[in-house]
Structures are given as structure tokens and as C-alpha cells.
PDB file of C-alpha atoms in Angstrom:
ATOM      1  CA  MET A   1      18.678 -12.041 -26.107  1.00 73.00           C
ATOM      2  CA  ALA A   2      19.244 -11.457 -22.393  1.00 80.00           C
ATOM      3  CA  GLN A   3      16.074 -11.158 -20.340  1.00 83.00           C
ATOM      4  CA  ARG A   4      15.373  -7.672 -18.997  1.00 84.00           C
ATOM      5  CA  CYS A   5      13.777  -6.693 -15.692  1.00 79.00           C
ATOM      6  CA  GLU A   6      10.872  -5.039 -17.494  1.00 80.00           C
ATOM      7  CA  ASP A   7      10.089  -8.391 -19.129  1.00 76.00           C
ATOM      8  CA  LEU A   8       9.735 -10.031 -15.718  1.00 74.00           C
ATOM      9  CA  GLY A   9       7.917  -7.271 -13.872  1.00 75.00           C
ATOM     10  CA  GLU A  10       8.468  -6.252 -10.276  1.00 74.00           C
ATOM     11  CA  ARG A  11       6.910  -9.245  -8.541  1.00 69.00           C
ATOM     12  CA  ARG A  12       8.620 -11.950 -10.536  1.00 78.00           C
ATOM     13  CA  LEU A  13      11.935 -10.142 -10.120  1.00 80.00           C
ATOM     14  CA  VAL A  14      11.370  -9.934  -6.350  1.00 77.00           C
ATOM     15  CA  ARG A  15      10.713 -13.681  -6.271  1.00 78.00           C
ATOM     16  CA  ARG A  16      14.000 -14.377  -8.039  1.00 84.00           C
ATOM     17  CA  VAL A  17      15.917 -12.159  -5.636  1.00 81.00           C
ATOM     18  CA  ALA A  18      14.159 -13.789  -2.660  1.00 76.00           C
ATOM     19  CA  GLU A  19      15.271 -17.212  -3.899  1.00 79.00           C
ATOM     20  CA  ILE A  20      18.890 -16.032  -4.101  1.00 87.00           C
ATOM     21  CA  LEU A  21      18.690 -14.624  -0.565  1.00 78.00           C
ATOM     22  CA  GLY A  22      16.917 -17.687   0.822  1.00 75.00           C
ATOM     23  CA  ILE A  23      13.805 -15.758   1.831  1.00 76.00           C
ATOM     24  CA  SER A  24      10.874 -18.161   1.750  1.00 68.00           C
ATOM     25  CA  GLU A  25       8.088 -15.819   2.874  1.00 75.00           C
ATOM     26  CA  ARG A  26       7.346 -12.216   1.949  1.00 79.00           C
ATOM     27  CA  ASP A  27       5.271 -10.110   4.307  1.00 90.00           C
ATOM     28  CA  ASP A  28       4.875  -6.354   4.417  1.00 92.00           C
ATOM     29  CA  CYS A  29       7.739  -6.316   6.917  1.00 96.00           C
ATOM     30  CA  ALA A  30      10.672  -8.526   7.821  1.00 95.00           C
ATOM     31  CA  MET A  31      10.493  -9.967  11.357  1.00 95.00           C
ATOM     32  CA  VAL A  32      13.001 -10.934  14.029  1.00 95.00           C
ATOM     33  CA  GLU A  33      12.104 -12.544  17.371  1.00 96.00           C
ATOM     34  CA  ASP A  34      12.681 -10.362  20.413  1.00 95.00           C
ATOM     35  CA  GLY A  35      11.494 -12.164  23.534  1.00 95.00           C
ATOM     36  CA  GLU A  36       7.698 -12.173  23.524  1.00 96.00           C
ATOM     37  CA  ASN A  37       7.630  -9.716  20.613  1.00 98.00           C
ATOM     38  CA  TYR A  38       8.634  -9.469  17.004  1.00 98.00           C
ATOM     39  CA  LEU A  39      10.699  -6.547  15.787  1.00 98.00           C
ATOM     40  CA  VAL A  40       9.558  -5.603  12.288  1.00 98.00           C
ATOM     41  CA  TRP A  41      11.398  -3.649   9.581  1.00 96.00           C
ATOM     42  CA  THR A  42      10.373  -2.378   6.188  1.00 97.00           C
ATOM     43  CA  THR A  43      12.002  -0.153   3.581  1.00 96.00           C
ATOM     44  CA  ASP A  44      10.738   1.642   0.473  1.00 95.00           C
ATOM     45  CA  MET A  45      12.435   3.740  -2.201  1.00 95.00           C
ATOM     46  CA  LEU A  46      10.693   6.620  -3.959  1.00 96.00           C
ATOM     47  CA  HIS A  47      11.892   8.591  -6.998  1.00 96.00           C
ATOM     48  CA  ARG A  48      10.818  12.080  -8.073  1.00 95.00           C
ATOM     49  CA  ARG A  49       9.882  11.167 -11.645  1.00 92.00           C
ATOM     50  CA  ALA A  50       8.390   7.723 -11.093  1.00 90.00           C
ATOM     51  CA  ASP A  51       6.480   8.219  -7.859  1.00 93.00           C
ATOM     52  CA  PHE A  52       5.348  11.856  -7.671  1.00 94.00           C
ATOM     53  CA  PRO A  53       3.270  13.841 -10.160  1.00 92.00           C
ATOM     54  CA  GLU A  54       4.399  17.327 -11.030  1.00 92.00           C
ATOM     55  CA  ILE A  55       1.901  18.991  -8.687  1.00 93.00           C
ATOM     56  CA  ALA A  56       3.289  17.290  -5.564  1.00 95.00           C
ATOM     57  CA  THR A  57       4.780  19.778  -3.104  1.00 96.00           C
ATOM     58  CA  GLY A  58       7.995  19.121  -1.205  1.00 98.00           C
ATOM     59  CA  TRP A  59       5.985  18.647   1.966  1.00 98.00           C
ATOM     60  CA  GLN A  60       3.731  16.067   0.287  1.00 98.00           C
ATOM     61  CA  ILE A  61       6.755  14.195  -1.055  1.00 98.00           C
ATOM     62  CA  GLY A  62       8.175  13.958   2.455  1.00 98.00           C
ATOM     63  CA  TRP A  63       4.820  12.933   3.916  1.00 98.00           C
ATOM     64  CA  MET A  64       4.456  10.093   1.418  1.00 97.00           C
ATOM     65  CA  ALA A  65       8.018   8.885   1.982  1.00 97.00           C
ATOM     66  CA  ALA A  66       7.120   8.305   5.630  1.00 98.00           C
ATOM     67  CA  ALA A  67       3.553   7.114   5.062  1.00 98.00           C
ATOM     68  CA  VAL A  68       4.369   4.271   2.664  1.00 97.00           C
ATOM     69  CA  ASN A  69       6.675   2.727   5.260  1.00 98.00           C
ATOM     70  CA  LEU A  70       4.298   3.194   8.172  1.00 98.00           C
ATOM     71  CA  SER A  71       1.567   1.487   6.142  1.00 98.00           C
ATOM     72  CA  ASP A  72       3.673  -1.690   6.031  1.00 98.00           C
ATOM     73  CA  VAL A  73       4.109  -1.592   9.806  1.00 98.00           C
ATOM     74  CA  ALA A  74       0.340  -1.175  10.180  1.00 98.00           C
ATOM     75  CA  ALA A  75      -0.249  -4.240   8.005  1.00 98.00           C
ATOM     76  CA  MET A  76       1.620  -6.381  10.551  1.00 98.00           C
ATOM     77  CA  GLY A  77      -0.517  -5.121  13.436  1.00 98.00           C
ATOM     78  CA  ALA A  78       2.581  -3.474  14.925  1.00 98.00           C
ATOM     79  CA  LEU A  79       3.288  -0.224  16.724  1.00 98.00           C
ATOM     80  CA  PRO A  80       5.906   2.004  15.053  1.00 98.00           C
ATOM     81  CA  THR A  81       9.064   2.736  17.003  1.00 97.00           C
ATOM     82  CA  GLY A  82      10.754   5.068  14.524  1.00 98.00           C
ATOM     83  CA  LEU A  83      11.870   5.763  10.968  1.00 98.00           C
ATOM     84  CA  LEU A  84      15.218   6.209   9.250  1.00 98.00           C
ATOM     85  CA  SER A  85      15.542   8.196   6.042  1.00 97.00           C
ATOM     86  CA  ALA A  86      18.197   8.247   3.336  1.00 97.00           C
ATOM     87  CA  ALA A  87      17.904  11.046   0.795  1.00 98.00           C
ATOM     88  CA  GLY A  88      19.658  11.510  -2.533  1.00 98.00           C
ATOM     89  CA  ILE A  89      19.420  15.242  -3.352  1.00 98.00           C
ATOM     90  CA  PRO A  90      20.373  16.830  -6.688  1.00 97.00           C
ATOM     91  CA  PRO A  91      22.980  19.514  -5.849  1.00 97.00           C
ATOM     92  CA  GLY A  92      20.999  22.226  -7.636  1.00 97.00           C
ATOM     93  CA  THR A  93      17.906  21.747  -5.439  1.00 97.00           C
ATOM     94  CA  GLU A  94      16.797  24.800  -3.466  1.00 98.00           C
ATOM     95  CA  VAL A  95      17.475  24.403   0.253  1.00 98.00           C
ATOM     96  CA  GLU A  96      13.960  25.536   1.151  1.00 98.00           C
ATOM     97  CA  TYR A  97      12.523  22.672  -0.939  1.00 98.00           C
ATOM     98  CA  VAL A  98      14.673  20.133   0.918  1.00 98.00           C
ATOM     99  CA  GLU A  99      13.504  21.587   4.226  1.00 98.00           C
ATOM    100  CA  GLU A 100       9.884  21.168   3.109  1.00 98.00           C
ATOM    101  CA  ILE A 101      10.505  17.493   2.315  1.00 98.00           C
ATOM    102  CA  PHE A 102      11.891  16.734   5.752  1.00 98.00           C
ATOM    103  CA  ALA A 103       9.139  18.765   7.422  1.00 98.00           C
ATOM    104  CA  GLY A 104       6.608  16.541   5.639  1.00 98.00           C
ATOM    105  CA  MET A 105       8.382  13.426   6.879  1.00 98.00           C
ATOM    106  CA  LYS A 106       8.439  14.732  10.441  1.00 98.00           C
ATOM    107  CA  ASP A 107       4.768  15.739  10.375  1.00 98.00           C
ATOM    108  CA  CYS A 108       3.655  12.340   9.059  1.00 98.00           C
ATOM    109  CA  ALA A 109       5.700  10.442  11.628  1.00 98.00           C
ATOM    110  CA  ARG A 110       4.418  12.619  14.465  1.00 98.00           C
ATOM    111  CA  THR A 111       0.804  12.302  13.294  1.00 98.00           C
ATOM    112  CA  PHE A 112       1.039   8.525  13.590  1.00 98.00           C
ATOM    113  CA  GLY A 113       2.813   8.375  16.905  1.00 96.00           C
ATOM    114  CA  THR A 114       6.483   8.073  16.045  1.00 98.00           C
ATOM    115  CA  ARG A 115       9.488  10.120  14.850  1.00 98.00           C
ATOM    116  CA  ILE A 116      12.366  10.275  12.396  1.00 98.00           C
ATOM    117  CA  LEU A 117      15.430   8.848  14.154  1.00 97.00           C
ATOM    118  CA  GLY A 118      18.078   9.883  11.627  1.00 96.00           C
ATOM    119  CA  GLY A 119      19.496   8.627   8.349  1.00 96.00           C
ATOM    120  CA  ASP A 120      21.787   9.703   5.532  1.00 97.00           C
ATOM    121  CA  LEU A 121      21.968  12.413   2.880  1.00 96.00           C
ATOM    122  CA  ASP A 122      23.970  12.387  -0.340  1.00 96.00           C
ATOM    123  CA  SER A 123      23.955  13.898  -3.835  1.00 97.00           C
ATOM    124  CA  CYS A 124      22.054  12.186  -6.632  1.00 96.00           C
ATOM    125  CA  ASP A 125      21.021  13.010 -10.196  1.00 96.00           C
ATOM    126  CA  GLU A 126      17.342  12.510  -9.295  1.00 97.00           C
ATOM    127  CA  LEU A 127      15.613  13.176  -5.982  1.00 98.00           C
ATOM    128  CA  THR A 128      15.479   9.759  -4.317  1.00 98.00           C
ATOM    129  CA  LEU A 129      14.078   9.034  -0.863  1.00 98.00           C
ATOM    130  CA  VAL A 130      14.534   5.759   0.994  1.00 98.00           C
ATOM    131  CA  GLY A 131      12.558   5.242   4.179  1.00 97.00           C
ATOM    132  CA  THR A 132      13.008   2.482   6.736  1.00 98.00           C
ATOM    133  CA  ALA A 133      10.357   1.993   9.418  1.00 98.00           C
ATOM    134  CA  LEU A 134      10.758  -0.035  12.587  1.00 97.00           C
ATOM    135  CA  GLY A 135       8.007  -1.486  14.725  1.00 98.00           C
ATOM    136  CA  ARG A 136       7.151  -3.962  17.435  1.00 98.00           C
ATOM    137  CA  VAL A 137       4.286  -6.439  17.832  1.00 98.00           C
ATOM    138  CA  GLU A 138       3.505  -9.270  20.230  1.00 98.00           C
ATOM    139  CA  ARG A 139       4.377 -12.677  18.768  1.00 97.00           C
ATOM    140  CA  ASP A 140       0.846 -13.983  19.363  1.00 96.00           C
ATOM    141  CA  ARG A 141      -0.746 -10.915  17.708  1.00 97.00           C
ATOM    142  CA  VAL A 142       1.334 -10.437  14.555  1.00 98.00           C
ATOM    143  CA  LEU A 143      -0.647 -10.495  11.295  1.00 98.00           C
ATOM    144  CA  ARG A 144       0.906 -11.957   8.162  1.00 97.00           C
ATOM    145  CA  ARG A 145      -0.054 -12.502   4.559  1.00 96.00           C
ATOM    146  CA  ARG A 146      -0.526 -16.214   5.179  1.00 96.00           C
ATOM    147  CA  GLY A 147      -3.314 -17.526   7.361  1.00 96.00           C
ATOM    148  CA  ALA A 148      -6.473 -17.097   5.259  1.00 97.00           C
ATOM    149  CA  ARG A 149      -8.718 -20.166   5.056  1.00 97.00           C
ATOM    150  CA  PRO A 150     -11.666 -21.024   2.796  1.00 97.00           C
ATOM    151  CA  GLY A 151     -14.826 -19.691   4.388  1.00 96.00           C
ATOM    152  CA  ASP A 152     -13.143 -16.646   5.945  1.00 98.00           C
ATOM    153  CA  LEU A 153     -14.575 -13.235   5.116  1.00 98.00           C
ATOM    154  CA  LEU A 154     -12.563 -10.852   2.922  1.00 98.00           C
ATOM    155  CA  CYS A 155     -12.573  -7.246   4.120  1.00 98.00           C
ATOM    156  CA  THR A 156     -11.043  -3.829   3.554  1.00 98.00           C
ATOM    157  CA  THR A 157     -10.744  -0.649   5.548  1.00 98.00           C
ATOM    158  CA  GLY A 158     -11.881   2.646   4.043  1.00 98.00           C
ATOM    159  CA  THR A 159     -12.873   3.222   0.438  1.00 98.00           C
ATOM    160  CA  LEU A 160     -11.066   2.327  -2.774  1.00 98.00           C
ATOM    161  CA  GLY A 161     -10.148   4.089  -5.992  1.00 98.00           C
ATOM    162  CA  GLY A 162      -9.643   7.584  -4.599  1.00 97.00           C
ATOM    163  CA  ALA A 163      -5.872   7.624  -5.060  1.00 97.00           C
ATOM    164  CA  GLY A 164      -6.125   6.262  -8.599  1.00 96.00           C
ATOM    165  CA  ALA A 165      -8.655   8.943  -9.444  1.00 97.00           C
ATOM    166  CA  GLY A 166      -6.373  11.507  -7.803  1.00 96.00           C
ATOM    167  CA  LEU A 167      -3.497  10.409 -10.024  1.00 95.00           C
ATOM    168  CA  ARG A 168      -5.697  10.907 -13.081  1.00 94.00           C
ATOM    169  CA  VAL A 169      -6.524  14.422 -11.897  1.00 95.00           C
ATOM    170  CA  ALA A 170      -2.867  15.168 -11.167  1.00 93.00           C
ATOM    171  CA  LEU A 171      -1.651  13.995 -14.568  1.00 91.00           C
ATOM    172  CA  GLU A 172      -4.308  16.018 -16.374  1.00 89.00           C
ATOM    173  CA  ALA A 173      -3.411  19.077 -14.272  1.00 85.00           C
ATOM    174  CA  GLU A 174       0.304  19.084 -15.089  1.00 78.00           C
ATOM    175  CA  GLY A 175       1.360  22.540 -16.181  1.00 68.00           C
ATOM    176  CA  LYS A 176      -2.024  24.123 -15.525  1.00 70.00           C
ATOM    177  CA  GLY A 177      -3.020  23.284 -11.935  1.00 69.00           C
ATOM    178  CA  ILE A 178      -6.221  21.732 -10.625  1.00 72.00           C
ATOM    179  CA  GLY A 179      -8.075  24.901  -9.700  1.00 73.00           C
ATOM    180  CA  SER A 180     -10.163  25.152  -6.544  1.00 77.00           C
ATOM    181  CA  ASP A 181     -12.751  22.392  -7.062  1.00 87.00           C
ATOM    182  CA  PRO A 182     -12.919  20.825  -3.565  1.00 93.00           C
ATOM    183  CA  GLY A 183     -13.605  17.339  -4.916  1.00 93.00           C
ATOM    184  CA  LEU A 184     -10.592  17.346  -7.226  1.00 94.00           C
ATOM    185  CA  VAL A 185      -8.384  18.804  -4.501  1.00 94.00           C
ATOM    186  CA  ALA A 186      -9.555  16.059  -2.123  1.00 95.00           C
ATOM    187  CA  LEU A 187      -8.712  13.380  -4.684  1.00 96.00           C
ATOM    188  CA  THR A 188      -5.164  14.654  -5.167  1.00 95.00           C
ATOM    189  CA  ARG A 189      -4.682  14.813  -1.413  1.00 96.00           C
ATOM    190  CA  ARG A 190      -5.914  11.214  -1.193  1.00 96.00           C
ATOM    191  CA  LEU A 191      -3.060  10.348  -3.539  1.00 97.00           C
ATOM    192  CA  LEU A 192      -0.294  12.573  -2.174  1.00 97.00           C
ATOM    193  CA  GLU A 193      -1.112  12.544   1.552  1.00 98.00           C
ATOM    194  CA  PRO A 194      -2.058   8.922   2.291  1.00 97.00           C
ATOM    195  CA  SER A 195      -3.070   7.970   5.824  1.00 97.00           C
ATOM    196  CA  PRO A 196      -1.484   4.674   6.892  1.00 98.00           C
ATOM    197  CA  ARG A 197      -4.047   2.671   8.863  1.00 98.00           C
ATOM    198  CA  MET A 198      -1.978   2.414  12.029  1.00 98.00           C
ATOM    199  CA  ALA A 199      -4.873   2.424  14.495  1.00 98.00           C
ATOM    200  CA  GLU A 200      -6.913  -0.005  12.427  1.00 98.00           C
ATOM    201  CA  GLY A 201      -4.046  -2.455  11.961  1.00 98.00           C
ATOM    202  CA  ARG A 202      -3.242  -2.420  15.640  1.00 98.00           C
ATOM    203  CA  ALA A 203      -6.877  -2.832  16.689  1.00 98.00           C
ATOM    204  CA  LEU A 204      -7.369  -5.766  14.329  1.00 98.00           C
ATOM    205  CA  ALA A 205      -4.255  -7.452  15.705  1.00 98.00           C
ATOM    206  CA  LEU A 206      -5.444  -7.034  19.286  1.00 98.00           C
ATOM    207  CA  SER A 207      -8.940  -8.288  18.406  1.00 97.00           C
ATOM    208  CA  GLY A 208      -7.599 -11.690  17.363  1.00 97.00           C
ATOM    209  CA  ALA A 209     -10.248 -11.839  14.636  1.00 97.00           C
ATOM    210  CA  ALA A 210      -8.091 -11.371  11.533  1.00 98.00           C
ATOM    211  CA  THR A 211      -6.400 -14.377   9.932  1.00 98.00           C
ATOM    212  CA  SER A 212      -4.234 -12.572   7.331  1.00 98.00           C
ATOM    213  CA  MET A 213      -3.567  -8.991   6.279  1.00 98.00           C
ATOM    214  CA  MET A 214      -1.527  -6.682   4.030  1.00 98.00           C
ATOM    215  CA  ASP A 215      -1.848  -3.163   2.696  1.00 97.00           C
ATOM    216  CA  ASN A 216      -3.229  -2.626  -0.809  1.00 95.00           C
ATOM    217  CA  SER A 217      -0.737   0.025  -1.943  1.00 92.00           C
ATOM    218  CA  ASP A 218      -0.291  -1.563  -5.391  1.00 91.00           C
ATOM    219  CA  GLY A 219      -4.001  -2.175  -5.956  1.00 95.00           C
ATOM    220  CA  LEU A 220      -6.654  -4.491  -4.553  1.00 97.00           C
ATOM    221  CA  VAL A 221      -6.351  -7.210  -7.186  1.00 97.00           C
ATOM    222  CA  LEU A 222      -2.567  -7.507  -6.931  1.00 95.00           C
ATOM    223  CA  SER A 223      -2.892  -7.601  -3.138  1.00 96.00           C
ATOM    224  CA  LEU A 224      -5.365 -10.448  -3.390  1.00 97.00           C
ATOM    225  CA  TYR A 225      -3.007 -12.403  -5.604  1.00 96.00           C
ATOM    226  CA  GLU A 226      -0.259 -11.907  -3.002  1.00 94.00           C
ATOM    227  CA  LEU A 227      -2.542 -13.069  -0.188  1.00 96.00           C
ATOM    228  CA  ALA A 228      -3.785 -15.998  -2.272  1.00 96.00           C
ATOM    229  CA  GLU A 229      -0.244 -17.183  -2.983  1.00 94.00           C
ATOM    230  CA  ALA A 230       0.844 -16.834   0.651  1.00 95.00           C
ATOM    231  CA  SER A 231      -2.145 -18.771   2.001  1.00 95.00           C
ATOM    232  CA  GLY A 232      -2.717 -21.223  -0.842  1.00 96.00           C
ATOM    233  CA  VAL A 233      -6.301 -20.052  -1.339  1.00 98.00           C
ATOM    234  CA  GLY A 234      -8.441 -17.977  -3.704  1.00 98.00           C
ATOM    235  CA  PHE A 235     -10.976 -15.172  -3.347  1.00 98.00           C
ATOM    236  CA  LEU A 236     -14.543 -14.521  -4.462  1.00 98.00           C
ATOM    237  CA  LEU A 237     -15.220 -10.776  -4.644  1.00 98.00           C
ATOM    238  CA  GLN A 238     -18.749  -9.359  -4.717  1.00 98.00           C
ATOM    239  CA  GLU A 239     -18.860  -6.319  -7.001  1.00 98.00           C
ATOM    240  CA  GLU A 240     -21.775  -4.617  -5.254  1.00 97.00           C
ATOM    241  CA  MET A 241     -19.949  -4.799  -1.906  1.00 98.00           C
ATOM    242  CA  ILE A 242     -16.748  -3.023  -3.028  1.00 98.00           C
ATOM    243  CA  PRO A 243     -16.642   0.427  -1.316  1.00 98.00           C
ATOM    244  CA  ILE A 244     -15.731   2.755  -4.164  1.00 98.00           C
ATOM    245  CA  ASP A 245     -14.786   6.254  -3.003  1.00 97.00           C
ATOM    246  CA  PRO A 246     -17.752   8.524  -3.918  1.00 97.00           C
ATOM    247  CA  LEU A 247     -15.347  11.165  -5.287  1.00 97.00           C
ATOM    248  CA  VAL A 248     -14.200   8.730  -7.988  1.00 97.00           C
ATOM    249  CA  ALA A 249     -17.413   9.589  -9.845  1.00 96.00           C
ATOM    250  CA  LEU A 250     -15.952  13.048 -10.532  1.00 96.00           C
ATOM    251  CA  VAL A 251     -13.405  11.625 -12.977  1.00 95.00           C
ATOM    252  CA  ALA A 252     -14.578   8.121 -13.892  1.00 97.00           C
ATOM    253  CA  GLU A 253     -16.086   7.691 -17.338  1.00 95.00           C
ATOM    254  CA  ASP A 254     -18.715   5.251 -16.084  1.00 96.00           C
ATOM    255  CA  ARG A 255     -19.386   2.613 -13.424  1.00 95.00           C
ATOM    256  CA  GLU A 256     -17.026   0.139 -15.081  1.00 96.00           C
ATOM    257  CA  ASP A 257     -14.191   2.684 -15.096  1.00 97.00           C
ATOM    258  CA  ALA A 258     -14.830   3.517 -11.428  1.00 97.00           C
ATOM    259  CA  LEU A 259     -14.729  -0.170 -10.549  1.00 97.00           C
ATOM    260  CA  ASP A 260     -11.458  -0.598 -12.437  1.00 97.00           C
ATOM    261  CA  LEU A 261      -9.897   2.254 -10.458  1.00 97.00           C
ATOM    262  CA  ALA A 262     -11.016   0.625  -7.208  1.00 97.00           C
ATOM    263  CA  LEU A 263      -9.653  -2.776  -8.219  1.00 97.00           C
ATOM    264  CA  THR A 264      -6.342  -1.962  -9.885  1.00 96.00           C
ATOM    265  CA  ALA A 265      -5.178   1.666  -9.517  1.00 93.00           C
ATOM    266  CA  GLY A 266      -3.445   1.345  -6.142  1.00 90.00           C
ATOM    267  CA  GLY A 267      -2.191   4.089  -3.860  1.00 94.00           C
ATOM    268  CA  ASP A 268      -5.081   3.939  -1.386  1.00 95.00           C
ATOM    269  CA  PHE A 269      -2.949   2.404   1.401  1.00 96.00           C
ATOM    270  CA  GLU A 270      -5.941   0.686   2.963  1.00 98.00           C
ATOM    271  CA  LEU A 271      -5.692  -2.669   4.722  1.00 98.00           C
ATOM    272  CA  VAL A 272      -7.107  -5.760   3.034  1.00 98.00           C
ATOM    273  CA  PHE A 273      -7.589  -8.669   5.403  1.00 98.00           C
ATOM    274  CA  THR A 274      -9.429 -11.889   6.113  1.00 98.00           C
ATOM    275  CA  LEU A 275     -11.218 -12.912   9.264  1.00 97.00           C
ATOM    276  CA  ARG A 276     -13.201 -15.761  10.701  1.00 96.00           C
ATOM    277  CA  ALA A 277     -16.900 -15.312   9.946  1.00 96.00           C
ATOM    278  CA  ASP A 278     -17.826 -15.907  13.587  1.00 97.00           C
ATOM    279  CA  ARG A 279     -15.534 -13.032  14.651  1.00 97.00           C
ATOM    280  CA  ILE A 280     -17.046 -10.336  12.433  1.00 98.00           C
ATOM    281  CA  GLY A 281     -18.472  -8.595  15.492  1.00 98.00           C
ATOM    282  CA  ASP A 282     -15.065  -8.368  17.168  1.00 98.00           C
ATOM    283  CA  ALA A 283     -13.477  -7.039  13.987  1.00 98.00           C
ATOM    284  CA  ALA A 284     -16.236  -4.461  13.486  1.00 98.00           C
ATOM    285  CA  ASP A 285     -15.752  -3.287  17.068  1.00 98.00           C
ATOM    286  CA  ALA A 286     -12.018  -2.907  16.357  1.00 98.00           C
ATOM    287  CA  CYS A 287     -12.334  -0.668  13.289  1.00 98.00           C
ATOM    288  CA  GLY A 288     -14.521   0.410  10.407  1.00 98.00           C
ATOM    289  CA  LEU A 289     -14.524  -2.199   7.674  1.00 98.00           C
ATOM    290  CA  ALA A 290     -16.364  -3.397   4.604  1.00 98.00           C
ATOM    291  CA  VAL A 291     -16.882  -7.080   3.820  1.00 98.00           C
ATOM    292  CA  ILE A 292     -16.150  -7.435   0.090  1.00 98.00           C
ATOM    293  CA  GLY A 293     -16.169 -11.195  -0.416  1.00 98.00           C
ATOM    294  CA  THR A 294     -15.039 -14.538   0.912  1.00 98.00           C
ATOM    295  CA  VAL A 295     -11.986 -16.770   0.820  1.00 98.00           C
ATOM    296  CA  ALA A 296     -12.382 -19.531  -1.766  1.00 97.00           C
ATOM    297  CA  GLU A 297     -10.359 -22.573  -2.803  1.00 96.00           C
ATOM    298  CA  GLU A 298      -8.603 -20.951  -5.780  1.00 95.00           C
ATOM    299  CA  GLY A 299      -8.622 -18.086  -8.281  1.00 96.00           C
ATOM    300  CA  VAL A 300      -9.455 -14.398  -7.824  1.00 98.00           C
ATOM    301  CA  ILE A 301     -13.039 -14.162  -9.047  1.00 98.00           C
ATOM    302  CA  LEU A 302     -15.358 -11.165  -9.328  1.00 98.00           C
ATOM    303  CA  ALA A 303     -19.063 -11.900  -9.020  1.00 98.00           C
ATOM    304  CA  SER A 304     -21.673  -9.437 -10.286  1.00 96.00           C
ATOM    305  CA  ALA A 305     -25.246  -9.434 -11.522  1.00 93.00           C
ATOM    306  CA  GLU A 306     -23.918 -10.411 -14.956  1.00 93.00           C
ATOM    307  CA  GLY A 307     -22.077 -13.481 -13.681  1.00 96.00           C
ATOM    308  CA  THR A 308     -18.486 -14.191 -12.669  1.00 97.00           C
ATOM    309  CA  GLU A 309     -15.097 -13.457 -14.193  1.00 96.00           C
ATOM    310  CA  GLU A 310     -11.542 -14.254 -13.187  1.00 96.00           C
ATOM    311  CA  LEU A 311      -9.548 -11.086 -12.579  1.00 96.00           C
ATOM    312  CA  ARG A 312      -6.090 -10.742 -14.083  1.00 93.00           C
ATOM    313  CA  PRO A 313      -3.278  -9.662 -11.714  1.00 90.00           C
ATOM    314  CA  ARG A 314      -3.194  -5.991 -12.729  1.00 82.00           C
ATOM    315  CA  GLY A 315      -1.973  -3.080 -10.629  1.00 68.00           C
ATOM    316  CA  TYR A 316       0.997  -0.793 -10.035  1.00 61.00           C
ATOM    317  CA  ASP A 317       4.326  -2.275 -11.163  1.00 56.00           C
ATOM    318  CA  GLN A 318       7.563  -0.261 -10.879  1.00 53.00           C
ATOM    319  CA  MET A 319       9.150  -2.272 -13.680  1.00 47.00           C
ATOM    320  CA  LYS A 320       6.244  -1.817 -16.066  1.00 52.00           C
ATOM    321  CA  ARG A 321       5.236   1.822 -16.008  1.00 46.00           C
ATOM    322  CA  PRO A 322       2.605   3.134 -18.427  1.00 41.00           C
ATOM    323  CA  GLY A 323       4.194   3.583 -21.816  1.00 37.00           C
ATOM    324  CA  GLY A 324       7.209   1.524 -20.770  1.00 36.00           C
TER     325      GLY A 324
END
């Protein structure tokens, strides 16, 4: 029987395609030398059914289409220079809804210091949005997925698990709404209106303290496996140091469930990065961060009061959706 994409999963399929194209390294963005700088490019495709719960507004859909691309630029320590957008619109879509989508894109780009430069629009059976973000970073300041070394500290910006909890709220609310509970509303906004860490990524790049970085859009554990592969290292996570979003407690069944959301749910669009232990002060001056572990020789290990366990590479996978 012929092998199917769903059997491989997204990451293994990407590796096969990268081999065909002769791409040896995979960062959050592609890079091209431009004098003393690198130009960076990234692109992401979003689909109405796969990527947005029913409660998402047109404006939120547009916001996310811009935000997911800007997050990749942030992970390189770059400044955004603009975005392009290609949109596949079902012909029966109300014009006002389309206008809301592009207003959301514009507002997100403007909030983070850039703008939509143009793009393409065509008809499509399902609403499909493709964003392409461009950026620029000094060659001696660019941050990549490779570069972590044993003994480095492992850190994250912000808190984790909020977007995963927001997705749980959104799925349970389909057809009935989420009401006015401020905590539940905040969780769904965490999911549908992510804030790419542009300022934090740039500040970390300028600090010179970070040794590797990426965003954690597909979940912390999967991100750590990507960083581990790129750098040829492992990670030792400390459970008590993981900054779980306090609002996760509103929907989590227990502490273990909350921890699982923080580790594997994805969608938080925080930055996960490593830095030299002797530069922790410089990094802390650059941005708010939480130290969550250290770089080890191999494996992705979680340490807790009960002992240690090796974490499986679980997280968001486009080719393996729940129930698929």
C-alpha cells in the first residue's frame, strides 16, 4: 500500500520535501545575505475548518493570519518590513466578512510596526489565507534554531497553556457561545488574537545573550525536539519552573492536565530560547523571561518531585488532526 502523508505526519513530510529541495537547515524563516544584514522570509497557510474554531470572527481570522507570520520573524530576532497576503475566498462569502478579515490583518501588522504590502485574491471552495512576512536582521545578531550548548539555560517568554485552554473553551462553546465569563473570554482571545513577541525577539537578539531560539506555536515539547535536532543536544525541563497561565485552571481537570496543556497544546506563540548562564542578567534586562530548564547532552526530559520521564514529541500536527 502506498504511504500516505497522514502516516508520516507534518514534520517527517517536511524533512522529505527539504531533502528534495536541498534545504539542509530549517529555521523559522529562510535567510538571504544582504550586505551586513540578512533578509528573512516566512510563509504560513491557514484554512477555515482546520485552523479556526467556529466562534472566530472575521477580524480574528485576519489578525491570526498576520500574527503567525510575524511570530516567525520575531524568532529570528528580526524587524518586520512588511507582509504579503494571498486569499482564497468562497464566492458566496459576504463582502462585509471579507472586509473584516483584511481589517484584522491590517490592525495586527500596524500593532507590531509594519504593514500589508499587497498580495493576491482568488476564489476557493474553503476560505484559505496565505501570509508571507519579510524582515531584516544584522548578520551578527540573527538567532537560529541551532546554537544551543550543554550547560545553557532553557527559557521561555510569557506563560504557557493559555491558547490550548482557549481552544478547549472554543470547541465546547460551538453553537452556544461562551457567555460573558471574563476568564473564558480571555482564554479564547489568547487563542484567536495571539501577540507575536516582536519586541522580545529583537531585544534578545541585540543583547547577544541568546544562543538559539524559535517560537513554540506547535507546542513546547515539539519545539524542544526541533531545537534539540538542530543543535545536536537535549533538554532537562523542571516541572515546577514551567510558567502555566493561571487562567488554565478554569478549564483544566487537574494539575496534570494543566501541565499537559502547557507542554503540548501549542498556539501560545511565545519564544523558547537558550542562553549562556553567565548572560542571564543581560537577557532578563532585554525582556521578561522564565528559566524552565537547562540544555543537556540528549533527550527531552521532564524532572519533577516524582522523578524524571522522557517526553514524547507530541503537539499540533496539521497532518494528524484529532480524530484523523
